[in-house]
GROMACS .gro file of C-alpha atoms in nm:
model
  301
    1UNK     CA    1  16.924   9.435  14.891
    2UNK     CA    2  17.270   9.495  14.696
    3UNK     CA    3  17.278   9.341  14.427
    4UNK     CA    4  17.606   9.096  14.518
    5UNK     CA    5  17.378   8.999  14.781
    6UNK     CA    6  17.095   8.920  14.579
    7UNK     CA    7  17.306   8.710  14.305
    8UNK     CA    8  17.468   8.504  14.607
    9UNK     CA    9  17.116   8.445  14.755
   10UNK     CA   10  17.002   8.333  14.405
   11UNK     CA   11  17.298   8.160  14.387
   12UNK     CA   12  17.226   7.953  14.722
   13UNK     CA   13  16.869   7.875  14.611
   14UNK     CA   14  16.979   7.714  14.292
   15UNK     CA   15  17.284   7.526  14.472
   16UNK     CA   16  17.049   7.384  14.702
   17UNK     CA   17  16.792   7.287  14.494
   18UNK     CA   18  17.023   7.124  14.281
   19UNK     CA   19  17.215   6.948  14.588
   20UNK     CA   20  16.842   6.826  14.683
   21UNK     CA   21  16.775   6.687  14.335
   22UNK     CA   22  17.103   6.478  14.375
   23UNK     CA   23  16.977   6.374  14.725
   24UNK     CA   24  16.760   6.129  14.462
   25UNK     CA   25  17.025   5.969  14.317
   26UNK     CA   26  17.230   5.947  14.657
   27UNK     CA   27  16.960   5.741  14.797
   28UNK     CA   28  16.873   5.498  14.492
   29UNK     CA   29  17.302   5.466  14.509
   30UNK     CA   30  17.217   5.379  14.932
   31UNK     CA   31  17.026   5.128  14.888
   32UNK     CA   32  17.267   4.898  14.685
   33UNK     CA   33  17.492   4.872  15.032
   34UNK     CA   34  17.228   4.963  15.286
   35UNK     CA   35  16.844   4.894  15.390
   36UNK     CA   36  16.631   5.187  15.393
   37UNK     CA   37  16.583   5.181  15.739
   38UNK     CA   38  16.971   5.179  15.812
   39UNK     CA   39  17.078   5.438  15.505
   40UNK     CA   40  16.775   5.707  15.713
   41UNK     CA   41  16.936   5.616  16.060
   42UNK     CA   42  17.274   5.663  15.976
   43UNK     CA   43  17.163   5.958  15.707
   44UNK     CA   44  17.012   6.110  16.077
   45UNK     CA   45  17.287   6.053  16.316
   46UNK     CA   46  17.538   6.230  16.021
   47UNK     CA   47  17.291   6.527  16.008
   48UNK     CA   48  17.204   6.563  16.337
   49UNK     CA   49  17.585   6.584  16.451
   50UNK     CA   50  17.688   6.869  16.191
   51UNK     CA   51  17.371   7.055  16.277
   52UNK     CA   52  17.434   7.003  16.686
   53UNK     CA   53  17.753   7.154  16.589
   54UNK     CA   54  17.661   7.435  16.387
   55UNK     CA   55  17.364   7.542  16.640
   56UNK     CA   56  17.654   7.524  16.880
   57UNK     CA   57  17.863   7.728  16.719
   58UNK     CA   58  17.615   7.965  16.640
   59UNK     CA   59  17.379   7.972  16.932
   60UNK     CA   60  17.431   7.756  17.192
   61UNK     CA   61  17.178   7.804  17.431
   62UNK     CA   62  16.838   7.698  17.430
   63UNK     CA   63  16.523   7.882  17.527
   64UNK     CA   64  16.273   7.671  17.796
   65UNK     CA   65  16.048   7.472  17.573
   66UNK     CA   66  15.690   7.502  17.672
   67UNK     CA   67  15.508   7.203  17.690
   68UNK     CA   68  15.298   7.288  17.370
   69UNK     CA   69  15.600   7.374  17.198
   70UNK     CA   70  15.795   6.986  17.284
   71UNK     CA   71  15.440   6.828  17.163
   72UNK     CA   72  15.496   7.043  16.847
   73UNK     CA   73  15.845   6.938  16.809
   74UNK     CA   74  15.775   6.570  16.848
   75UNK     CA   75  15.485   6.585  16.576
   76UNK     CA   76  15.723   6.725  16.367
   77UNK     CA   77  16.019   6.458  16.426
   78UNK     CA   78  15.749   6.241  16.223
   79UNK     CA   79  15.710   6.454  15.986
   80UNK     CA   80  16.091   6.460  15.921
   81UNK     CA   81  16.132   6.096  15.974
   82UNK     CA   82  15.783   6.032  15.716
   83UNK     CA   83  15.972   6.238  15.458
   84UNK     CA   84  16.347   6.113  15.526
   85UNK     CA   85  16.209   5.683  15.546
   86UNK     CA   86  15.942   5.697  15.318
   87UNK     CA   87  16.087   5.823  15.062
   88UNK     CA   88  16.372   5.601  15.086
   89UNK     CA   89  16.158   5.291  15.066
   90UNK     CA   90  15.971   5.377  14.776
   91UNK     CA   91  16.263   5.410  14.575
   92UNK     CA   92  16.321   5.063  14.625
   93UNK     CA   93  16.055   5.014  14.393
   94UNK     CA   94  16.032   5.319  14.134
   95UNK     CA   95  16.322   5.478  13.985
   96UNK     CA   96  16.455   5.797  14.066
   97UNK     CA   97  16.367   5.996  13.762
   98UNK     CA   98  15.993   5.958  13.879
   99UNK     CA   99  16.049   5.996  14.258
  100UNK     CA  100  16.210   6.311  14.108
  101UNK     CA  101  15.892   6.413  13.934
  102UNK     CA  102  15.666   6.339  14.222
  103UNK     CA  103  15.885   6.530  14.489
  104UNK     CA  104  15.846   6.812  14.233
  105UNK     CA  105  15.473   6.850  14.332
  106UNK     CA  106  15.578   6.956  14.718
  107UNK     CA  107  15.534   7.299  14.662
  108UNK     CA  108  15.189   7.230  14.571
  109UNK     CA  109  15.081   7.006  14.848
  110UNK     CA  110  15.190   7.209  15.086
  111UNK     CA  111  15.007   7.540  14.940
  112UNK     CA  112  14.728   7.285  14.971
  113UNK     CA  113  14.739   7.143  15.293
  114UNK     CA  114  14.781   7.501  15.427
  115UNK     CA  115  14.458   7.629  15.288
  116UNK     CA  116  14.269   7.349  15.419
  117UNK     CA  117  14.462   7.300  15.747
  118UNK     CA  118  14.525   7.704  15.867
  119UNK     CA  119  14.350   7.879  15.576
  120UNK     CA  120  14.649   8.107  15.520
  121UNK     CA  121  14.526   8.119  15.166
  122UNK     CA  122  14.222   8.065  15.019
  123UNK     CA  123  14.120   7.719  14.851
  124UNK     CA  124  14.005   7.948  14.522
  125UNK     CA  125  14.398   8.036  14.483
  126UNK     CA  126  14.551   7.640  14.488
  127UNK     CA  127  14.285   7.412  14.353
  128UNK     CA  128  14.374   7.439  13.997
  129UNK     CA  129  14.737   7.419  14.087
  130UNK     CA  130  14.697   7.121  14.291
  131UNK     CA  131  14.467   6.969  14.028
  132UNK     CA  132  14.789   7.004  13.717
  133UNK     CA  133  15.002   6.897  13.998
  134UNK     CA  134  14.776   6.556  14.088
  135UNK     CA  135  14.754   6.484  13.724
  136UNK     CA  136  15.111   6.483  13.643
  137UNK     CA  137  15.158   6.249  14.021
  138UNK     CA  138  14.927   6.039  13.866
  139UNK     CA  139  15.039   6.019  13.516
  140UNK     CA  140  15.415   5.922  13.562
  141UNK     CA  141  15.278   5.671  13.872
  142UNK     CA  142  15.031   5.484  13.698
  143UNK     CA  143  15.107   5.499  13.344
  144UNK     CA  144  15.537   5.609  13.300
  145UNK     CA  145  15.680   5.456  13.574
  146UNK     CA  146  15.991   5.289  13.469
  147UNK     CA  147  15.975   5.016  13.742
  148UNK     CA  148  16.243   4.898  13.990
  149UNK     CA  149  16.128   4.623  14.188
  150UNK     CA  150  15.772   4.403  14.196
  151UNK     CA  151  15.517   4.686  14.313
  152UNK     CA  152  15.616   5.027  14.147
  153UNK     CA  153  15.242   5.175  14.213
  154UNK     CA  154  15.335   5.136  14.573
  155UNK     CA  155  15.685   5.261  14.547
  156UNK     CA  156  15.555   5.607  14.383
  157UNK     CA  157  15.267   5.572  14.677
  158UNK     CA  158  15.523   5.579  14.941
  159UNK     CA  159  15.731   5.866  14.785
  160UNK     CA  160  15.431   6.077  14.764
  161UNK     CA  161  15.359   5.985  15.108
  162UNK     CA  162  15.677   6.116  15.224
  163UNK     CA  163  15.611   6.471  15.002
  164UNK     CA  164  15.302   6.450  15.255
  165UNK     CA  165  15.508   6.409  15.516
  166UNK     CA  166  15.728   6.734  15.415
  167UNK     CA  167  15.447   6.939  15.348
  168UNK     CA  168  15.282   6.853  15.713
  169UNK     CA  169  15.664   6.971  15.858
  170UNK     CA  170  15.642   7.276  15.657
  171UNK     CA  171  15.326   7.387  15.774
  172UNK     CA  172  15.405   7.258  16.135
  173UNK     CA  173  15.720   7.452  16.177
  174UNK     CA  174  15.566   7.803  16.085
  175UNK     CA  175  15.419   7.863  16.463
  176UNK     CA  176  15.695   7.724  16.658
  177UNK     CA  177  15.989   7.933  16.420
  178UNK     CA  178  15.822   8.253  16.579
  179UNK     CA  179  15.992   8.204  16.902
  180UNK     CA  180  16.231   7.897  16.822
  181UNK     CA  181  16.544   7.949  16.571
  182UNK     CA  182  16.527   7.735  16.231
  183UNK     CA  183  16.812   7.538  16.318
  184UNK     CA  184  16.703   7.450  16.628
  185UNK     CA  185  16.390   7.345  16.503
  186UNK     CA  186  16.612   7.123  16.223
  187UNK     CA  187  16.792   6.936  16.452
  188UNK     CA  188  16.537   6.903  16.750
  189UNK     CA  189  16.336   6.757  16.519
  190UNK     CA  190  16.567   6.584  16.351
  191UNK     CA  191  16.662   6.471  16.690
  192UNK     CA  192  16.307   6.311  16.742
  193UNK     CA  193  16.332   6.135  16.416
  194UNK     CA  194  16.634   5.958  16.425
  195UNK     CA  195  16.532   5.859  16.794
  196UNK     CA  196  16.219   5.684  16.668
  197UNK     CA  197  16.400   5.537  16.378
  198UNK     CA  198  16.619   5.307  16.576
  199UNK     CA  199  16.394   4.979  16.688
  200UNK     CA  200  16.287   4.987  16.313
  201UNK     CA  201  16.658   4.884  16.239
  202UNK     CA  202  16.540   4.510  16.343
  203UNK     CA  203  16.299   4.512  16.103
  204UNK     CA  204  16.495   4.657  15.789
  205UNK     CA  205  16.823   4.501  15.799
  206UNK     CA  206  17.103   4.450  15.528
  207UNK     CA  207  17.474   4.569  15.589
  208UNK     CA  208  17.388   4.468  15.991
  209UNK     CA  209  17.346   4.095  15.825
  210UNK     CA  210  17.551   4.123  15.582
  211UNK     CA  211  17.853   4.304  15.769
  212UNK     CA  212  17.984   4.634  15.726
  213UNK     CA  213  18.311   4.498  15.469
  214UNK     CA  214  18.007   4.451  15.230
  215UNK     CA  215  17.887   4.780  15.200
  216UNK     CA  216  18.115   4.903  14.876
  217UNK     CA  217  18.325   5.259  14.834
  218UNK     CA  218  18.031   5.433  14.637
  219UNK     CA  219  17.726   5.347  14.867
  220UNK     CA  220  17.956   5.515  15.150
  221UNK     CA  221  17.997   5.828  14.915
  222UNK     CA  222  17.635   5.821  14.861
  223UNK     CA  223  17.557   5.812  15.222
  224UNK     CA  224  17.801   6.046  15.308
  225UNK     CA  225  17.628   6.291  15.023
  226UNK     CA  226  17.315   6.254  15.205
  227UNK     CA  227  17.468   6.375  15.540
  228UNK     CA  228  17.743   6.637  15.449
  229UNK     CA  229  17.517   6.806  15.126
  230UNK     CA  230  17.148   6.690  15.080
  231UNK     CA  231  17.103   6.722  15.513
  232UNK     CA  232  17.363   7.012  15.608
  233UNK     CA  233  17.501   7.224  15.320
  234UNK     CA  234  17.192   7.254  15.149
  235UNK     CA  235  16.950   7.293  15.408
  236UNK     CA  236  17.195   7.598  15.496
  237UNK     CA  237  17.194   7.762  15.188
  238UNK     CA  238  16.820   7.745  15.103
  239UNK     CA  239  16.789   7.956  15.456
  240UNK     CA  240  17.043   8.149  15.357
  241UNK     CA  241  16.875   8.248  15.003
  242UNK     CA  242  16.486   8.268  15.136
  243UNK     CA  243  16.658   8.515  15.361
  244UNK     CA  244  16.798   8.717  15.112
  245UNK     CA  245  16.518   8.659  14.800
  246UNK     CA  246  16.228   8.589  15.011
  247UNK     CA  247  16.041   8.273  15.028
  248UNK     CA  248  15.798   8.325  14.743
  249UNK     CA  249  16.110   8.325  14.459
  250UNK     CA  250  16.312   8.066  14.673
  251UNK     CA  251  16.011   7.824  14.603
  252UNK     CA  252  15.995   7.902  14.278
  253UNK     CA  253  16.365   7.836  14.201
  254UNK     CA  254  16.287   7.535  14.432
  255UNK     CA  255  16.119   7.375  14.140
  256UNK     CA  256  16.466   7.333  14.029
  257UNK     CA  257  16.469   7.014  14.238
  258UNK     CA  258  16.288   6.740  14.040
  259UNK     CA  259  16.456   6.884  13.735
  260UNK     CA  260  16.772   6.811  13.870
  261UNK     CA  261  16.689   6.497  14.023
  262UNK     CA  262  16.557   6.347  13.633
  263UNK     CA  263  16.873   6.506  13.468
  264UNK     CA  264  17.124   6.321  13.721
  265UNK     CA  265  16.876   5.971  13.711
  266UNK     CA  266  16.983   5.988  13.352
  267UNK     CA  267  17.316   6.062  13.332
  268UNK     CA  268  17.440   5.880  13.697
  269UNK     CA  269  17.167   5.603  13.682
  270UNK     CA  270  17.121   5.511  13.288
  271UNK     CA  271  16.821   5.534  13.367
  272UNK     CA  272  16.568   5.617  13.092
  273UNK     CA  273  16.306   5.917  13.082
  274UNK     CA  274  15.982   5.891  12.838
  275UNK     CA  275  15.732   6.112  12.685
  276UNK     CA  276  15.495   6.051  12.961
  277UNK     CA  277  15.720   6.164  13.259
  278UNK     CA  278  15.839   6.479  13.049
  279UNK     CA  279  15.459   6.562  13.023
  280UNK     CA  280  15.408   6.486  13.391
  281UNK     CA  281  15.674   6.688  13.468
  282UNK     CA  282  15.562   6.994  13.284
  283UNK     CA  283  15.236   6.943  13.466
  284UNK     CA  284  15.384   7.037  13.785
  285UNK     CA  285  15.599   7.273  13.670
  286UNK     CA  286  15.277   7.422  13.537
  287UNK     CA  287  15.095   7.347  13.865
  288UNK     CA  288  15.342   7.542  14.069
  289UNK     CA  289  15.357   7.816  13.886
  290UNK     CA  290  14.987   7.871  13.869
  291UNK     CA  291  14.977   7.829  14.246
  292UNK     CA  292  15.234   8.135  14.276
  293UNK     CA  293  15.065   8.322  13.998
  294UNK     CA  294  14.727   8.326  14.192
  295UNK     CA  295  14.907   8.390  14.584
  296UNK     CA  296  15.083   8.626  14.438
  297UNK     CA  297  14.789   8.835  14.335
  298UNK     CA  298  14.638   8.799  14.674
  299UNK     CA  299  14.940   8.927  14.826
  300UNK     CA  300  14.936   9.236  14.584
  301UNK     CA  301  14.527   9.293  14.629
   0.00000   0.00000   0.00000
């Protein structure tokens, strides 16, 4: 690897960690003009069009889908629409400094889901990872939540939830990416989600009651964030970078993500960060890189 092509692959990581961390903020701004169930439709349809696009541009034909592999594909549409709605719901109730903390444990849950679901590591390697990580969940949730709304224990419930839901995707996706591009995986799936999403816009309704002339100027940049950078640009350069750096120092650079997501909270949102969530995020922090430590090694032995 030259090394211009390492420092834009670097580069890429960062950008789309950081673009992911202001995803956070994005949303919290949503949910002023929209429900959650309408700011995740509409966040969908915007995706799914500029990914349709791109695999259009890029591929444009698809390979005949095995019946296994459209079962796969539709487990994974909810695991994409988990992540996208949960998520989005519980940060009507917790603010986005913690979500940003508790989305930083992802790398962790998924290292641990995978040992327990396809054993691609050993449990001996993650359990003291996922233990720091758990413990610094748990610690900004219960005791340093700075509360938005009446049930903020449920709020960082659903967010971690939706980490869940990620994690689930990631480990989904591995089997059907050996024969099936990424981005056609992205937006088949994404596909799936949005589809399932729609009848829940009865339930969840607020510009659709309110009309749209409600909705103001900065809840449409905030949704249009979510589309154009959290959903398209950065998805794009994070495969772009794991390409070029490998996955194993993409996720590490990942961690970049909750980091960014606390910083912006506090500058964008006013919103304040204690003691308690800087030592919950160190946790993770910690966590993670204790997890990579200890793969690593088994990689190298």
């Amino acid at each position: 690897m030259r090394p211009q092509t390492g420092s834009l692959a670097y580069g890429a990581v960062i950008a789309a960690a950081v673009l992911w961390g202001g995803s956070i903020v994005a949303q919290k701004l949503a949910l002023s003009g929209f429900s959650a169930v309408e700011a995740s439709v509409l966040r969908d349809i915007g995706g799914l069009a500029i990914l349709l696009a791109t695999w259009l541009w890029q591929e444009g034909r698809m390979a005949n889908l095995t019946s296994s592999e459209l079962r796969t594909l539709s487990w994974l549409g909810l695991g994409v629409l988990g992540n996208h709605l949960l998520i989005l719901i519980g940060l009507k109730y917790v603010s986005g400094a913690v979500a940003g903390v508790i989305i930083g444990s992802a790398p962790v849950v998924t290292a641990l889901l995978s040992a327990l679901m396809i054993q691609d590591v050993p449990l001996r390697a993650v359990w003291a990872g996922s233990l720091l990580s758990f413990l610094g969940v748990g610690l900004v949730s219960v005791v340093g939540f700075k509360a938005v709304g009446e049930q903020p224990l449920l709020g960082s419930t659903l967010v971690f939830l939706g980490v869940v839901s990620w994690a689930l995707y990631s480990i989904g996706s591995r089997a059907v990416m050996e024969r099936l591009s990424p981005l056609t995986v992205n937006w088949t799936t994404l596909l799936v989600a949005t589809v399932l999403q729609i009848p829940l816009l009865w339930t969840d309704q607020k510009m659709l009651e309110t009309g749209v002339s409600s909705v103001a100027v900065m809840d449409w940049f905030a949704l249009g964030y979510l589309i154009v950078f959290a959903t398209a640009v950065a998805q794009q350069a994070w495969l772009f970078g794991v390409k070029g750096i490998g996955p194993s120092r993409a996720s590490v650079l990942g961690n970049l993500t909750p980091v960014a997501a606390i910083v912006l909270s506090v500058v964008i949102l006013r919103e304040s960060v204690g003691l308690v969530e800087l030592i919950g995020i160190t946790l993770i922090l910690a966590s993670v890189w204790v997890v990579h430590r200890q793969t690593s090694n088994l990689t190298r032995t």
